[in-house]
Every structure is written in C-alpha cells, then in structure tokens.
Amino acid sequence: MIRLKILFLFICCTLLPQLLHSQQTVLVSPNKKISVALYNTNQNQLTGDWYLAISYTDSSRSTVVIPRIDLGLVTKTQDFSKRLTYIKHGKTLPVNESYTMLHGKRSACSNSGNEQVIFLKNNNNVRLNIIVRAYNDGVVFRYELPEKKGQAIVEDELTAYTIPADNKRWLEKWNPANEGLYTTMDNKSMQQGEWCYPALFSAANKSCWFLLHEADLNRNYCGSKLSNAAEPSKYKITFPNPADARGTGNSQPTVTLPFRSPWRAVIIGSLKDIVASTLIDDVSAPSTLKNTDWIKPGLVSWNYWSNNHGTKDYKTVIKFADLAAEMGWPYTLLDWEWDAMANGGNLEDATRYILSKGVKPLIWYNSGGNHTWVPATPKDRMLTHQNRVEEFTKLKKMGVAGVKIDFFESEKQDMIQYYIDILEDAAQYEMMVYFHGSLVPRGWSRTYPHFMTSEAVRGAEWYNNVPDFTMAAPEHNTILPFTRNVIGPMDYTPVTFTNSQYPHVTSYGHELALSVVFESGLQHMADRPEGYLDLPAAARRFLMEVPVAWDETRLIDGYPGKEIIIARRKGEKWYIGGISSEQKEKSKTLKLDFLKDNITYKLTLIADGEHDKDFKTTYTVVDKSSTLNVKLLRRGGFVACITPVE
C-alpha cells in the first residue's frame, strides 16, 4: 500500500505539471466577447506544433472565428517552424493608452486590450516569443526573437489562417500597386492565388465578420500578403515576389536582433465594429513628431483626371488654383509634367500664383530608381537623403505644403525602408506626404501623422484607363468602406460629375456621397472646375464645407457590394453619406438615434432627384427620436448635414 502511495505521488509530481502546461492558454478581451487560445497538435505534450484559435461571443451565440492560425518562423540559422517546446506564458497584463489622431475616422483613440506573452524554444534552445493581445474589436499577435544582438535572415514566416470553407469572403488579387477589384467568393466559387490586404470574411452563421491585415510595419521587416495557392482553405503570410520592382531588392528580410515582427491583425465583430475600428492605428508605434501644427488635412483640386497632361499647361494649373480658391479648398496639386510646364508660365510662376490666391501647392514626384519602369521625370529627387534634403529645402522656400510620390512597385524590405526614409526626411522640412502606386496603410498615420494618405486602391483614375471600370465602380465603391478604407486613409480621388475618358453610371447623388463615404487626410476632388461650379447651390456649398478629418465614424447600414450608409461627426455636426450599387430604385428609413439627447438639429438632405444628374434638396428639423426617409435611384446616393440649432 505504501509503495502504491509513493508511486501515485511520483506520478502527480512528475506528470501533473506537464498536463497543466499542455492545456490551452486563453486570453480574453476586456469586454469578454473575443478570446484567443493556444493549442498544440501533439496533445498532452510540451513539445509540438503550436497554433492559435479565435472565438467570438455575442449576446446569443459563440462562434469559432478562425479555428487555426499556424505559427512559426524560419531563419537562415534557426528553425522555429516545428517541434517547438512550450516554456511558459506570462501574466495577462492590461494595455491602456490614449492618443489623438490628426486625421482619420476618429480623433480621440484608445489602445486598450489585454496582453500575454507565450515563451517557446526550438531544439537548439533558442527562444521564440509570441506576443498576443485581445481587444474588444479584434486580436493581434507578433513574433519576438529576444536575442540581444546580431542579425538574422528570415527565410519564411509560417503564419497561416485556416478559414472555414463555408465563410463568405471578399478578396483582391495581389498586384504591386494594390489597385485591383475585390472578388466575392463562397465555398462554391473559391479561388486560389495571392491576395492583397485587407481581406474580409463573414462567418457562415452570420454572427460576426473579420478582416485580416498587418500593422506597425517598420524598416526591420518587409510587407506581406496572403496566399492560399497551396491549400484553398489556408491563407498563409507570404513575402514579396522576387520579380516585384523589376527584380530589385531582396524578398526575404534581414532583421536586427532583438526583433519584433509586424502585428498580425484580425479585426472582429459586426460590420459596424469593422467599419469603426481603429485597431491598425491603435497597435502601431506612437507619433515620432513633437510639433504637428503644420499638418493640415484638407480638400485638394486635381487636374489629372480631367486632363492627363494638365500640369504641363500653365493655364490649366491656374484654372484649378482658382477652383480651389473659389471652393475654399486649401490645396491644389501640381501633378506629373510640372517640370515641362509651359503656355504662359513655369513652376515658379505657378506656385506664386497659387499662393497669391490663398491656396497652397502640393507637388508630384516619381519615386525613381531601377525599381520602376515609369520614365516620367523628375525621377531622382527622392532617391537619396541628400537629394531629398535639397529638394525639400527648395520646396519649403517655394511654399509647397506636401509631396505626392508615385510608383513604388513592391513591398520588399528595402522599399519599406525607402518609404520611412522619405517620411522621416519630409518631417524635418514640415512637408506632408502621400504615396501612390504604393502599399496599403499599416498604421503609419499614427507613427508619422504627416503621412496623409495613400492610393493603393482602384479609384476614379481608372475611368481614364479601362472601359471596364464604368460598370464595376458602383459595386466596388460599396465594398471599399468595409475593406480597404477600414485600415487607413484612401486616396480614391472621388466626387466626379462630368466624364473622363470612360463614362459614369453612378448618379450625381452617389458621387456627392463619396466625399463622406471615403476617408482620406488629403481628399482630392478630381473633377474639372465646371463639374463643381455648375452644381446647384446646396451641393456646391456642401463640397465647400465637408471635412476630411473626423471625430467619430459610425456605420448606419450596409452590406459589401450592395450599399453603405455611414455617419461621420466633426465637432457637433454630423455628416451622412449613403450609396447603392443596385440596379433598382430603393427607399431607406434611417434612425437618427446617434444624436445627442435633448438637442434640436437642422438637417439638410441632398438626395437623388428625378434622374441621375438631378438633386432634390430638403430641409427639416430633427432630434434623436427622428427618422429620415431617403429615396435612392439605381446606383444612387445621398448626403445629409445635421447641425445643432443654436
């Protein structure tokens, strides 16, 4: 009997800790709705292949959002992909900080969640840590190599999201400029390939949605994309293609130790939660700037859409400067070919004229170098620190407020470093920056608040490029607020009433609404002057006053590819924009219960009129208990401005 007791105690002392360690480690969000758990494929063992699983619970049901997220890294000298040994997990610690955004969907932001660190080691006893956070609107995790010095070449990242086949998904085929259309898929229409960020999914039971992206990308890593080329249901983190940027740069990043990867981010919740989320900015590095008084979001007049060679013509430049002045917009853009400007003046003449009208010029540059095939000049002014210092010094003296830099062609590590070099040098000369032909945002608007926007979208410019965009645009426009524009500013260059090379099929109400539906710190109004100046007074006044930086954003109604109605607040005023992609007229009844209690508001509604090029404007008094009835034409839209009555 004594021997049996001794044997039992021995088993308890030796095996019980192992059994306890083999149990899943669970981290829960502050609101208890989201949980992320660590599992081992080798049950009841401390060594094996580890993965995360994410669950979501609303008021009525619980859903396993992503049943498996594979983990691991492979460097040139160490393998952290298989047979990792669990050491321990740290205490759950709160993350709680507040910060302010100068532009974006919300001004007062909060980075509030719970964090846990998981400590693993490989067969060589080299450590790999997984830092996991659970937020009320999602989950993020990142890898940490805690060695104190040295470098490592990361040959592969094993992160892979297993998505249930019955999930609906909205994905954009990978292209270096991130300018494709989203494809809607279900289990019957599944496609395999490489995909851009962000990627949107809907749980089969419709209990929640989730959006995959990455955040806090810095010069110590490359950008990535998703690929399900190997397995249809598994979306693996994939490094840039070697052929990108004309074959320049390395696809595999060289990291400096100690190393932390970008956050792998999953935004989770209802569609309202997805649209309102600031998670990508929340988890990114705080601002590097002490003085931000010079950073001024605003509307911009832009001549390229109506005249591809507009900046080559001094008289055209003057017309768009006059347009900005008359509309009260703070900026006008001097796009490509400004170095060949003629017909009455050159660059210096143009900037003097623009400034004399109380408008500030922005100016375009080719990113240059062997990474781009585009020969447009100037092509070398941004390439080196010395060149940038010389150019920014000149631009500052000329009164230029910001630069648009184009054609980056890849997300390899050397290109990420180039982006950040530009941002850091531009800040020294108080120069706002936006990128075209570029990566989608990764939280840089928080770290570098003078990073105002990036293209990385198939925008209105494509009315110049292909006839296909005419019929694709209405549906595309209703997908972007749930995907691309969720994760950062988007330079779509919207609000065009006249036609470019290829025509619109959207109504005037739809186009006007894009000024609210789409968010960008510099919002480029792309139409020719008469497109705005010939509008009815109410619509023209709306475009003179609509903000581009918001204090609050709320989704009122919508579904990707069908419609979206979004409300944004600036100060005490609310602006609503709504668009439809459907081929039939429809009526919507909107609750205004987001308004404050016991306050009366004046509401101006500018909606579709009798036909596509007609507006109907109505004025009424509303409060929190009111409803708003709106009729939308096919592919139609509307805006509303709601102002407290003094």
XYZ file of C-alpha atoms in Angstrom:
646
model
C 0.000 0.000 0.000
C 2.794 2.376 0.918
C 4.514 1.586 -2.368
C 1.281 2.438 -4.271
C 1.029 5.788 -2.468
C 4.654 6.565 -3.283
C 4.056 5.668 -6.922
C 0.924 7.862 -7.023
C 2.817 10.832 -5.532
C 5.628 10.314 -8.046
C 3.167 10.371 -10.941
C 1.481 13.531 -9.624
C 4.765 15.341 -9.100
C 6.186 14.440 -12.484
C 3.177 14.399 -14.812
C 0.753 16.918 -13.320
C 2.825 19.996 -14.297
C 3.118 18.611 -17.804
C -0.639 18.034 -18.004
C -1.311 21.549 -16.749
C 1.126 23.100 -19.240
C -0.418 21.171 -22.113
C -3.784 22.768 -21.530
C -4.684 25.685 -23.776
C -3.657 29.162 -22.783
C -6.584 31.543 -23.229
C -6.555 35.335 -23.472
C -9.855 37.220 -23.346
C -10.736 40.742 -24.497
C -11.824 43.354 -21.921
C -15.485 43.014 -22.962
C -15.253 39.186 -22.810
C -16.547 38.818 -26.393
C -13.283 37.758 -28.048
C -10.903 35.034 -26.905
C -7.718 33.637 -28.392
C -6.338 30.273 -27.280
C -3.045 28.448 -27.795
C -3.149 24.793 -28.827
C -0.619 22.052 -29.512
C -1.160 19.498 -32.272
C 0.667 16.969 -30.080
C -1.893 16.610 -27.285
C -0.773 16.497 -23.660
C 2.815 17.294 -24.592
C 5.003 20.351 -24.106
C 6.671 19.944 -27.493
C 4.903 20.054 -30.832
C 3.409 22.388 -33.421
C 1.557 25.315 -31.888
C -1.356 27.301 -33.233
C -3.884 29.923 -32.149
C -7.663 29.764 -32.404
C -10.004 32.753 -32.129
C -13.601 32.703 -30.849
C -16.267 35.398 -30.722
C -19.328 35.529 -28.484
C -22.221 37.898 -28.970
C -25.439 38.059 -26.952
C -26.876 34.906 -28.464
C -24.128 32.555 -29.631
C -20.446 31.687 -29.710
C -18.506 31.242 -32.950
C -15.064 29.835 -33.632
C -13.983 32.615 -35.972
C -10.660 31.128 -37.057
C -10.141 27.539 -35.883
C -6.421 27.515 -36.565
C -3.644 30.060 -37.086
C -0.354 28.256 -37.669
C 2.675 29.835 -36.026
C 6.380 29.859 -36.769
C 9.431 31.437 -38.384
C 12.377 30.029 -40.267
C 15.622 31.991 -40.312
C 18.796 31.105 -42.133
C 20.291 29.653 -38.954
C 17.278 28.657 -36.818
C 14.065 26.712 -37.408
C 11.068 27.839 -35.354
C 8.507 26.020 -37.507
C 8.271 22.537 -35.971
C 8.660 20.813 -32.622
C 8.737 23.943 -30.505
C 8.820 23.449 -26.747
C 6.440 25.398 -24.552
C 8.271 27.077 -21.649
C 5.550 29.173 -20.032
C 3.134 32.006 -20.618
C 3.340 35.319 -18.861
C 0.722 37.034 -16.743
C -2.168 38.727 -18.500
C -1.375 42.427 -18.463
C -3.583 45.342 -19.466
C -2.651 47.608 -22.363
C -4.152 51.026 -21.868
C -3.150 54.248 -23.606
C -4.998 57.149 -25.181
C -3.828 59.125 -28.184
C -5.079 61.673 -30.688
C -5.193 61.348 -34.458
C -4.892 64.470 -36.613
C -6.857 62.827 -39.405
C -8.759 59.594 -39.869
C -12.096 58.162 -38.807
C -11.746 59.151 -35.137
C -9.731 61.829 -33.364
C -9.712 60.527 -29.765
C -8.447 56.946 -29.842
C -7.714 54.310 -27.232
C -5.277 51.414 -27.384
C -6.945 49.256 -24.734
C -6.690 45.492 -24.534
C -5.130 42.548 -22.711
C -1.673 41.137 -23.489
C 0.023 37.845 -22.814
C 3.461 36.610 -23.899
C 3.963 32.947 -24.802
C 7.546 31.691 -24.390
C 8.750 28.905 -26.710
C 12.108 27.440 -27.701
C 13.374 25.284 -30.556
C 15.574 22.177 -30.487
C 18.664 24.385 -30.175
C 17.246 26.031 -27.043
C 16.860 29.319 -28.927
C 13.860 31.328 -27.824
C 10.848 32.472 -29.849
C 8.175 34.504 -28.063
C 4.624 35.083 -29.292
C 3.100 38.329 -28.028
C -0.701 38.109 -28.154
C -3.268 40.812 -27.475
C -7.055 40.622 -27.297
C -9.057 43.790 -27.937
C -12.765 44.499 -27.956
C -12.552 44.744 -31.757
C -10.029 42.044 -32.559
C -6.853 40.081 -31.917
C -3.245 40.869 -32.789
C -0.094 38.829 -32.364
C 3.561 39.185 -33.280
C 6.806 37.241 -33.095
C 9.752 38.205 -30.918
C 13.324 36.956 -31.232
C 14.745 38.126 -27.895
C 18.444 37.569 -28.616
C 20.291 40.741 -27.691
C 22.482 41.261 -30.725
C 23.199 40.202 -34.267
C 21.113 39.824 -37.400
C 19.008 37.083 -38.926
C 17.666 36.481 -42.415
C 14.034 35.386 -42.221
C 13.539 32.815 -44.958
C 9.864 32.195 -44.278
C 7.034 33.057 -41.926
C 4.674 30.170 -41.224
C 1.689 32.222 -40.092
C -1.354 30.803 -41.877
C -5.058 31.388 -41.259
C -7.317 28.373 -41.760
C -10.681 29.756 -42.863
C -13.750 27.516 -42.837
C -14.896 26.765 -46.376
C -18.427 27.998 -45.710
C -17.221 31.538 -44.897
C -18.025 34.197 -47.452
C -15.027 36.297 -48.479
C -14.080 39.488 -50.286
C -10.540 39.347 -51.692
C -8.411 41.378 -54.098
C -5.940 39.557 -56.336
C -2.380 40.529 -55.489
C -0.842 43.311 -57.570
C 2.102 45.511 -56.531
C 0.055 48.740 -56.701
C -2.884 47.286 -54.741
C -5.259 48.616 -57.397
C -7.484 45.645 -58.185
C -11.178 44.937 -57.753
C -12.486 42.812 -54.919
C -13.922 39.391 -55.797
C -16.779 38.000 -53.721
C -16.484 34.247 -53.087
C -18.258 31.465 -51.255
C -17.461 27.758 -50.974
C -18.829 27.161 -54.487
C -16.731 29.870 -56.119
C -13.472 29.554 -54.186
C -10.376 30.796 -55.972
C -6.741 30.136 -55.144
C -3.862 32.558 -55.521
C -2.139 35.503 -53.858
C -4.244 38.203 -52.235
C -3.819 41.795 -51.108
C -4.528 43.129 -47.652
C -7.015 43.670 -46.188
C -9.141 40.541 -46.656
C -12.756 40.429 -45.420
C -14.624 37.303 -44.264
C -18.100 36.577 -42.950
C -18.774 33.683 -40.592
C -21.156 31.111 -42.037
C -23.692 31.607 -39.236
C -23.547 35.383 -39.851
C -22.713 36.009 -36.191
C -19.625 38.043 -36.978
C -17.220 39.377 -39.585
C -13.435 39.567 -39.558
C -10.785 41.436 -41.520
C -7.163 40.247 -41.888
C -4.348 42.785 -42.067
C -0.946 43.688 -40.573
C 0.156 46.720 -38.546
C 3.228 48.520 -37.219
C 5.394 47.544 -40.169
C 8.814 49.182 -39.824
C 12.186 49.103 -41.548
C 13.114 45.837 -39.810
C 10.792 43.697 -41.975
C 9.055 43.504 -45.334
C 5.396 43.886 -46.186
C 3.492 40.680 -46.781
C 0.382 39.339 -48.489
C -1.865 36.298 -48.206
C -1.695 33.150 -50.326
C -3.974 30.130 -50.469
C -2.216 28.736 -53.554
C -1.147 25.586 -51.702
C -4.367 24.883 -49.782
C -7.707 26.550 -50.632
C -8.746 26.998 -47.003
C -5.366 28.161 -45.653
C -4.228 31.768 -46.180
C -0.514 31.905 -45.486
C 1.572 35.016 -44.852
C 3.746 35.328 -47.952
C 6.774 37.528 -48.635
C 7.020 39.728 -51.750
C 7.596 38.110 -55.118
C 11.271 38.283 -56.195
C 10.199 39.769 -59.556
C 8.493 42.780 -57.968
C 10.178 46.152 -58.510
C 11.825 44.817 -61.670
C 13.706 42.245 -59.609
C 15.446 44.761 -57.347
C 15.687 44.176 -53.599
C 15.549 41.017 -51.505
C 12.262 39.265 -50.794
C 13.499 37.803 -47.516
C 14.003 40.418 -44.779
C 17.211 40.775 -42.790
C 16.235 41.612 -39.230
C 18.271 43.192 -36.466
C 18.065 41.437 -33.090
C 16.264 41.740 -30.783
C 13.432 41.604 -33.284
C 9.669 42.052 -33.226
C 7.627 41.353 -36.332
C 4.712 43.475 -37.514
C 1.447 42.725 -35.766
C -0.731 40.129 -37.471
C -4.162 41.675 -37.020
C -7.677 40.227 -37.089
C -10.412 42.855 -36.702
C -13.550 41.083 -35.431
C -17.187 41.916 -34.765
C -20.271 43.176 -36.528
C -19.939 45.209 -39.707
C -20.420 48.290 -37.529
C -17.453 47.200 -35.413
C -15.321 46.575 -38.506
C -16.028 49.972 -40.066
C -15.468 51.896 -36.817
C -12.300 50.015 -35.791
C -9.017 51.862 -35.351
C -7.148 48.699 -34.323
C -4.447 49.060 -37.009
C -3.505 52.513 -35.725
C -4.033 51.539 -32.076
C -1.284 48.896 -32.090
C 1.177 50.890 -34.207
C 4.046 52.925 -32.779
C 3.151 56.333 -31.314
C 3.904 59.527 -33.193
C 7.529 60.410 -33.740
C 6.741 64.155 -34.060
C 6.656 66.715 -31.260
C 5.303 69.627 -33.298
C 2.366 68.820 -35.561
C 0.858 72.293 -36.003
C 1.893 72.323 -39.658
C -0.070 69.168 -40.534
C -3.356 70.347 -42.037
C -5.776 67.859 -43.605
C -7.915 69.290 -46.377
C -9.551 69.168 -49.788
C -7.462 69.403 -52.944
C -8.257 70.387 -56.534
C -6.663 67.958 -59.015
C -6.325 68.318 -62.776
C -5.103 64.865 -63.858
C -8.498 63.121 -64.025
C -9.995 65.603 -66.481
C -6.763 66.337 -68.317
C -3.940 63.790 -68.048
C -1.403 66.413 -69.102
C -2.984 69.282 -67.160
C 0.057 70.332 -65.159
C 2.038 70.707 -68.371
C -0.232 73.658 -69.188
C 0.169 76.756 -67.015
C -3.313 77.997 -67.890
C -4.859 74.716 -66.723
C -2.922 74.934 -63.457
C -4.307 78.449 -62.943
C -7.890 77.248 -63.507
C -7.548 74.612 -60.813
C -5.932 77.083 -58.417
C -8.903 79.377 -58.992
C -11.263 76.461 -58.400
C -9.655 75.714 -55.025
C -9.821 79.376 -54.060
C -13.492 79.704 -55.030
C -14.486 76.487 -53.252
C -12.445 77.351 -50.160
C -10.261 74.279 -50.516
C -6.774 74.721 -49.014
C -4.740 72.871 -51.681
C -4.210 72.241 -55.372
C -1.942 69.519 -56.764
C 0.746 70.009 -59.385
C 0.827 66.512 -60.853
C 3.322 64.947 -63.249
C 4.935 67.048 -66.049
C 5.233 70.130 -63.854
C 8.889 70.213 -64.899
C 7.707 70.719 -68.505
C 5.125 73.410 -67.712
C 4.604 75.976 -70.483
C 1.906 78.106 -72.132
C 2.327 81.189 -70.003
C 4.444 80.207 -67.018
C 6.649 77.668 -65.274
C 6.666 76.011 -61.849
C 7.834 79.118 -60.014
C 5.192 81.261 -61.717
C 2.518 78.712 -60.853
C 3.430 78.446 -57.165
C 3.472 82.249 -56.817
C 0.021 82.470 -58.405
C -1.389 79.642 -56.263
C -0.096 81.231 -53.052
C -1.494 84.617 -54.095
C -4.968 83.031 -54.087
C -4.631 81.821 -50.510
C -4.136 78.235 -51.682
C -1.110 76.022 -51.039
C 0.512 73.852 -53.720
C 1.214 70.138 -53.442
C 3.609 68.560 -55.927
C 4.163 65.160 -57.562
C 7.395 63.119 -57.827
C 8.402 59.832 -59.394
C 9.871 57.574 -56.712
C 12.574 56.861 -59.295
C 15.336 54.313 -59.376
C 15.576 50.979 -61.146
C 12.573 49.603 -59.256
C 10.081 51.387 -61.531
C 9.608 51.169 -65.289
C 7.910 54.596 -65.450
C 10.235 57.162 -67.072
C 8.280 60.282 -66.021
C 10.526 62.982 -64.594
C 11.768 64.161 -62.179
C 12.900 60.668 -61.337
C 15.839 61.108 -58.962
C 14.834 63.810 -56.473
C 13.596 61.431 -53.754
C 16.124 58.594 -54.106
C 18.793 59.597 -51.603
C 18.885 61.511 -48.345
C 20.997 64.232 -49.964
C 18.592 64.593 -52.883
C 15.598 64.792 -50.561
C 17.237 67.414 -48.357
C 17.994 69.554 -51.397
C 14.512 69.156 -52.823
C 12.625 69.702 -49.573
C 14.728 72.795 -48.861
C 13.740 74.223 -52.242
C 10.080 73.287 -51.867
C 9.875 74.806 -48.394
C 11.150 78.138 -49.735
C 8.612 77.978 -52.567
C 5.700 77.495 -50.166
C 4.896 73.911 -51.175
C 2.959 72.105 -48.419
C 3.339 68.462 -49.405
C 4.588 65.869 -51.863
C 2.884 63.058 -53.756
C 5.364 60.268 -54.546
C 4.486 57.591 -57.082
C 5.410 54.126 -58.434
C 6.952 52.078 -55.636
C 6.244 48.684 -57.235
C 6.960 46.407 -54.249
C 6.735 45.807 -50.510
C 10.216 44.339 -50.076
C 12.217 45.441 -47.060
C 14.344 47.926 -48.988
C 11.164 49.607 -50.243
C 9.687 49.780 -46.739
C 12.915 51.444 -45.651
C 12.609 53.870 -48.564
C 9.064 54.858 -47.549
C 10.194 55.528 -43.986
C 13.303 57.437 -45.114
C 11.035 59.738 -47.123
C 8.670 60.246 -44.188
C 11.467 60.977 -41.742
C 13.216 63.453 -44.040
C 9.945 65.154 -45.017
C 9.095 65.750 -41.358
C 12.293 67.767 -40.901
C 11.017 70.205 -43.521
C 7.368 70.157 -42.393
C 6.276 68.526 -45.632
C 3.118 66.413 -45.766
C 3.461 63.152 -47.717
C 1.198 60.815 -49.624
C 2.070 57.782 -51.683
C 0.704 56.473 -54.986
C 1.344 53.167 -56.698
C 2.004 52.038 -53.170
C 1.313 49.730 -50.251
C -1.902 49.959 -48.240
C -1.592 51.652 -44.822
C -0.011 49.718 -41.962
C -0.633 52.213 -39.154
C 1.822 54.867 -40.332
C -0.713 57.678 -39.935
C -0.229 57.298 -36.189
C 3.550 56.936 -36.221
C 4.070 59.587 -38.898
C 0.984 61.857 -38.713
C 2.170 63.820 -41.768
C 1.568 60.645 -43.791
C -1.784 61.846 -45.064
C -2.976 59.115 -47.396
C -2.020 56.505 -49.940
C -3.647 55.392 -53.142
C -3.445 51.569 -53.035
C -6.964 51.391 -54.456
C -8.657 51.148 -57.816
C -10.008 54.686 -57.720
C -11.615 57.163 -60.083
C -8.353 57.411 -62.046
C -9.405 54.094 -63.625
C -12.130 55.875 -65.575
C -9.115 57.008 -67.597
C -7.609 53.568 -68.008
C -10.179 50.936 -68.970
C -13.843 50.834 -70.023
C -14.425 48.006 -67.524
C -14.467 50.350 -64.531
C -17.683 52.058 -65.640
C -19.931 49.149 -64.650
C -17.672 47.834 -61.874
C -17.407 51.106 -59.947
C -20.815 51.154 -58.189
C -20.319 47.747 -56.542
C -16.623 48.433 -55.924
C -17.499 51.693 -54.150
C -19.761 49.839 -51.708
C -17.060 47.262 -50.872
C -14.200 49.668 -50.129
C -15.625 51.118 -46.862
C -15.737 47.565 -45.460
C -12.245 46.633 -46.675
C -9.546 48.989 -47.918
C -10.738 52.159 -46.157
C -11.148 50.403 -42.795
C -7.404 50.154 -42.262
C -6.291 53.676 -43.210
C -6.699 56.705 -45.460
C -7.539 56.023 -49.105
C -6.829 58.388 -51.993
C -9.610 57.289 -54.347
C -9.800 60.806 -55.915
C -13.614 60.866 -55.722
C -16.607 63.119 -56.463
C -16.671 63.445 -60.237
C -19.836 64.568 -62.039
C -18.606 65.056 -65.595
C -16.968 62.214 -67.520
C -13.353 61.355 -68.149
C -12.278 59.016 -70.943
C -14.945 56.494 -69.934
C -18.362 57.449 -68.523
C -20.020 57.055 -65.140
C -23.186 55.140 -64.454
C -23.399 56.381 -60.850
C -25.862 59.151 -60.035
C -24.828 62.634 -59.003
C -26.094 61.768 -55.517
C -23.781 58.745 -55.424
C -20.771 60.847 -56.448
C -21.530 63.597 -53.925
C -21.813 60.996 -51.159
C -18.276 59.711 -51.793
C -16.977 62.853 -50.075
C -18.290 61.366 -46.808
C -18.231 57.633 -47.531
C -14.482 57.648 -48.340
C -11.897 58.898 -45.832
C -8.549 60.478 -46.714
C -6.449 63.091 -44.928
C -5.968 64.837 -48.271
C -9.153 64.344 -50.296
C -8.518 65.041 -53.972
C -11.588 66.341 -55.770
C -10.951 65.023 -59.249
C -13.471 66.775 -61.499
C -12.871 69.762 -63.794
C -13.857 73.207 -62.478
C -17.245 73.323 -64.193
C -18.094 69.953 -62.644
C -18.259 71.715 -59.267
C -19.066 75.315 -60.140
C -22.156 74.321 -62.173
C -23.678 72.322 -59.306
C -26.834 73.551 -57.564
C -26.088 75.871 -54.654
C -26.747 73.331 -51.897
C -24.472 70.649 -53.383
C -21.742 73.172 -54.140
C -21.938 74.572 -50.592
C -21.761 71.039 -49.166
C -18.480 70.428 -51.016
C -17.125 73.740 -49.786
C -17.707 72.749 -46.165
C -17.366 68.957 -45.879
C -14.474 67.951 -43.579
C -11.826 65.338 -44.349
C -10.749 64.563 -40.760
C -13.340 63.170 -38.370
C -14.014 62.940 -34.647
C -16.257 59.875 -34.885
C -17.423 57.371 -37.503
C -20.468 55.098 -37.414
C -21.887 52.629 -39.885
C -25.646 53.172 -40.099
C -26.453 50.413 -42.569
C -24.905 48.453 -45.394
C -23.563 45.274 -46.886
C -20.401 44.872 -49.003
C -21.191 45.163 -52.681
C -24.773 46.368 -52.180
C -24.960 49.594 -50.187
C -23.412 51.586 -47.392
C -24.718 54.427 -45.245
C -22.107 55.966 -42.973
C -22.261 58.844 -40.480
C -19.236 60.900 -39.506
C -19.033 63.609 -36.870
C -16.882 66.737 -36.864
C -17.336 68.755 -33.716
C -21.082 68.984 -33.120
C -22.014 68.457 -36.789
C -22.873 65.106 -38.342
C -22.442 64.249 -41.999
C -24.138 61.224 -43.549
C -23.213 59.678 -46.884
C -25.074 56.818 -48.492
C -24.573 54.966 -51.782
C -26.168 51.999 -53.528
C -24.820 49.720 -56.240
C -28.122 48.046 -57.003
C -29.824 48.270 -60.399
C -33.148 49.357 -58.949
C -34.526 52.283 -57.000
C -34.847 51.804 -53.263
C -36.040 53.655 -50.195
C -34.280 53.722 -46.837
C -35.525 54.765 -43.417
C -32.716 55.854 -41.119
C -32.812 56.209 -37.359
C -31.038 59.255 -36.005
C -30.593 57.768 -32.541
C -26.868 58.563 -32.586
C -27.688 62.242 -31.997
C -27.436 63.760 -28.510
C -30.371 63.838 -26.137
C -32.471 66.987 -25.783
C -30.902 68.816 -28.723
C -32.695 70.009 -31.848
C -30.835 69.850 -35.151
C -31.307 71.321 -38.609
C -30.968 68.647 -41.288
C -30.111 69.360 -44.914
C -30.713 66.387 -47.208
C -29.286 66.354 -50.752
C -30.534 63.223 -52.471
C -31.166 61.840 -55.939
C -33.726 63.827 -57.881
C -35.814 62.832 -60.877
C -32.863 61.452 -62.825
C -29.176 60.572 -62.435
C -27.960 64.146 -62.892
C -30.560 65.771 -60.682
C -30.613 66.575 -56.968
C -33.507 67.001 -54.583
C -32.689 69.148 -51.557
C -34.898 69.278 -48.480
C -34.565 70.952 -45.100
C -36.100 69.804 -41.843
C -35.699 69.891 -38.065
C -34.835 66.626 -36.291
C -33.780 65.199 -32.951
C -32.626 61.881 -31.523
C -36.077 60.323 -31.910
C -36.471 61.271 -35.582
C -36.240 59.048 -38.631
C -35.119 60.068 -42.105
C -36.701 58.700 -45.266
C -34.500 58.725 -48.360
C -35.095 57.533 -51.921
C -32.084 56.368 -53.934
C -32.104 55.899 -57.675
C -30.382 52.851 -59.155
C -26.672 53.194 -58.380
C -27.740 56.291 -56.457
C -26.796 58.105 -53.296
C -27.359 60.998 -50.919
C -25.726 63.188 -48.291
C -27.081 64.873 -45.194
C -25.644 67.538 -42.926
C -27.030 67.706 -39.379
C -26.234 70.848 -37.383
C -27.357 71.753 -33.826
C -29.848 74.605 -33.713
C -28.410 77.461 -31.682
